[in-house]
XYZ file of C-alpha atoms in Angstrom:
189
model
C 18.969 -13.466 -71.396
C 16.869 -13.823 -68.265
C 14.486 -11.166 -67.004
C 15.199 -9.976 -63.586
C 12.179 -9.440 -61.316
C 11.833 -6.176 -59.493
C 12.720 -6.384 -55.865
C 9.981 -5.832 -53.305
C 10.595 -2.613 -51.280
C 12.053 -3.483 -47.858
C 10.094 -2.013 -45.008
C 12.302 -1.431 -41.970
C 11.325 -3.430 -38.855
C 9.675 -1.516 -36.196
C 11.996 -0.069 -33.632
C 11.636 -1.534 -30.212
C 11.809 1.120 -27.593
C 12.226 0.552 -23.754
C 9.752 2.375 -21.722
C 11.654 4.938 -19.602
C 9.121 4.776 -16.720
C 7.009 1.751 -16.074
C 3.304 2.171 -15.107
C 2.737 1.232 -11.455
C 0.072 -1.232 -10.230
C -2.430 -1.009 -7.485
C -2.568 -4.530 -5.997
C -4.859 -5.825 -3.409
C -4.101 -8.963 -1.242
C -7.124 -9.845 0.814
C -8.577 -12.671 2.810
C -11.491 -13.242 5.227
C -8.706 -13.608 7.975
C -5.734 -11.439 8.813
C -2.567 -13.032 7.433
C -1.653 -11.721 3.979
C 1.045 -9.533 5.116
C 4.116 -12.040 5.102
C 4.032 -12.539 1.407
C 3.739 -8.885 0.810
C 6.587 -8.023 3.193
C 8.862 -10.480 1.299
C 7.977 -8.718 -1.883
C 8.766 -5.275 -0.354
C 12.184 -6.542 0.840
C 13.088 -7.942 -2.482
C 12.048 -4.710 -4.150
C 14.197 -2.716 -1.724
C 17.143 -5.099 -1.980
C 16.986 -4.393 -5.865
C 17.418 -0.695 -5.142
C 13.843 0.725 -5.057
C 12.607 2.986 -2.386
C 9.812 1.270 -0.306
C 7.537 2.351 2.548
C 5.589 -0.333 4.462
C 2.791 1.209 6.505
C 1.092 -1.069 9.012
C -1.932 1.149 9.822
C -3.473 -0.973 12.506
C -0.265 -2.763 13.951
C 0.841 -1.229 17.012
C 2.425 -3.083 19.822
C 5.830 -1.637 19.697
C 5.104 1.980 20.283
C 6.865 2.881 17.106
C 5.443 6.000 15.532
C 6.864 8.147 12.780
C 9.917 9.174 14.857
C 10.999 5.569 15.452
C 10.226 3.854 12.148
C 12.557 1.109 11.073
C 14.879 1.069 8.059
C 15.745 -2.209 6.370
C 18.177 -2.647 3.426
C 18.798 1.004 3.499
C 15.877 1.625 1.305
C 12.732 0.067 3.155
C 10.966 2.356 5.706
C 8.760 0.333 8.064
C 6.057 2.346 9.884
C 3.666 1.556 12.524
C 1.257 3.672 14.795
C 2.937 4.916 17.943
C 0.707 3.006 20.370
C 1.769 0.017 22.676
C -1.182 -2.088 21.404
C -2.544 -3.482 18.143
C -5.671 -1.682 17.142
C -8.953 -3.716 16.523
C -11.843 -1.688 17.865
C -13.842 0.973 15.878
C -12.383 4.575 16.155
C -15.857 5.796 17.421
C -16.296 3.233 20.281
C -19.037 4.367 22.550
C -17.343 3.689 25.813
C -18.318 5.495 29.120
C -14.759 5.021 30.580
C -12.434 7.958 30.293
C -9.527 5.646 29.837
C -11.208 3.859 26.964
C -12.081 7.123 25.306
C -8.581 8.481 25.653
C -7.105 5.227 24.173
C -9.556 5.488 21.241
C -8.344 9.084 20.626
C -4.795 8.097 20.890
C -5.372 5.259 18.328
C -7.201 7.559 16.058
C -4.421 10.224 16.083
C -1.589 7.536 15.802
C -3.449 5.909 12.600
C -4.088 9.283 11.044
C -0.345 10.205 11.517
C 0.784 7.074 9.731
C -1.702 7.726 6.914
C -0.761 11.399 6.593
C 2.904 10.539 6.156
C 2.092 7.625 3.792
C -0.261 9.829 1.787
C 2.535 12.508 1.422
C 5.095 9.955 0.281
C 2.670 8.575 -2.096
C 1.438 11.895 -3.738
C 5.121 13.277 -3.930
C 6.350 10.089 -5.676
C 9.152 9.788 -2.999
C 8.787 5.983 -3.037
C 8.564 3.319 -5.671
C 6.537 0.909 -3.649
C 4.052 1.736 -0.989
C 2.443 -1.059 1.121
C -0.629 -0.055 3.048
C -1.302 -2.929 5.365
C -4.926 -3.198 6.565
C -6.035 -0.122 4.777
C -9.596 -1.445 4.170
C -10.018 -2.371 7.798
C -8.748 1.021 9.019
C -11.470 2.548 6.781
C -14.145 0.071 7.840
C -13.258 0.823 11.479
C -13.598 4.627 10.982
C -9.898 5.628 11.367
C -9.682 6.818 7.760
C -12.151 8.560 5.344
C -13.006 6.271 2.434
C -13.439 9.191 -0.027
C -9.947 10.641 0.930
C -8.264 7.254 0.654
C -9.944 6.576 -2.881
C -8.992 10.144 -4.137
C -5.436 9.753 -2.892
C -4.974 6.424 -4.550
C -6.550 7.794 -7.803
C -3.923 10.691 -7.726
C -0.991 8.380 -7.218
C 2.041 8.946 -9.600
C 1.891 6.811 -12.693
C 5.229 4.860 -11.904
C 4.321 4.107 -8.250
C 3.176 0.565 -7.227
C 0.750 0.330 -4.247
C -0.019 -2.883 -2.351
C -3.044 -2.777 -0.041
C -3.672 -5.767 2.327
C -6.331 -6.698 4.756
C -9.518 -8.619 5.282
C -11.937 -5.761 4.452
C -11.933 -4.024 1.135
C -14.560 -1.545 -0.086
C -16.043 -2.372 -3.357
C -14.842 0.955 -4.816
C -11.245 0.034 -3.897
C -11.548 -3.367 -5.425
C -12.843 -1.801 -8.602
C -9.787 0.340 -8.747
C -7.201 -2.472 -8.498
C -5.063 -3.724 -11.369
C -4.648 -7.167 -9.528
C -6.607 -8.734 -6.718
C -5.187 -11.671 -4.829
C -7.710 -13.470 -2.456
C -6.208 -15.869 0.047
C -8.334 -18.707 1.506
C -7.845 -21.494 3.924
C -8.829 -25.124 2.924
C -11.563 -25.857 0.451
């Protein structure tokens, strides 16, 4: 008769579980020049096409006098928002101009950028979107249109599922430190 060896206890394989809600990323696309928006817009369009809710806020890109009331909708899920001014913004918010016209344009620019930010901030904090693109956010802060402390506090309080992409040539070190992913574009070597 042969002796039978005792069988080793079978331990069940760990159960794989799908995560119900993915953790969102804070991504930064930066370059010493303006021009990182194209690749980010294609990502936003792809995301909207796959069924996610997307808000693209171009904080300093006017030129089409769009504003909140005339924002564009693409793919039925992507809202594209620009300041309601008929020009692109490139001057500091606190420009020390003596001309009344220049002062009123600066005030109009400041109000338009802050309107876009307020709407974007509300959508971010409420979790009403799955992806938020903040084009030229760092430059809007550097030029004095947005308060850096408020922007950082808002991004820290974003819902866990929400992806945020920030683009532009100027990024505060505190913002760079918060990022999960940083993409730096460069021209030539």
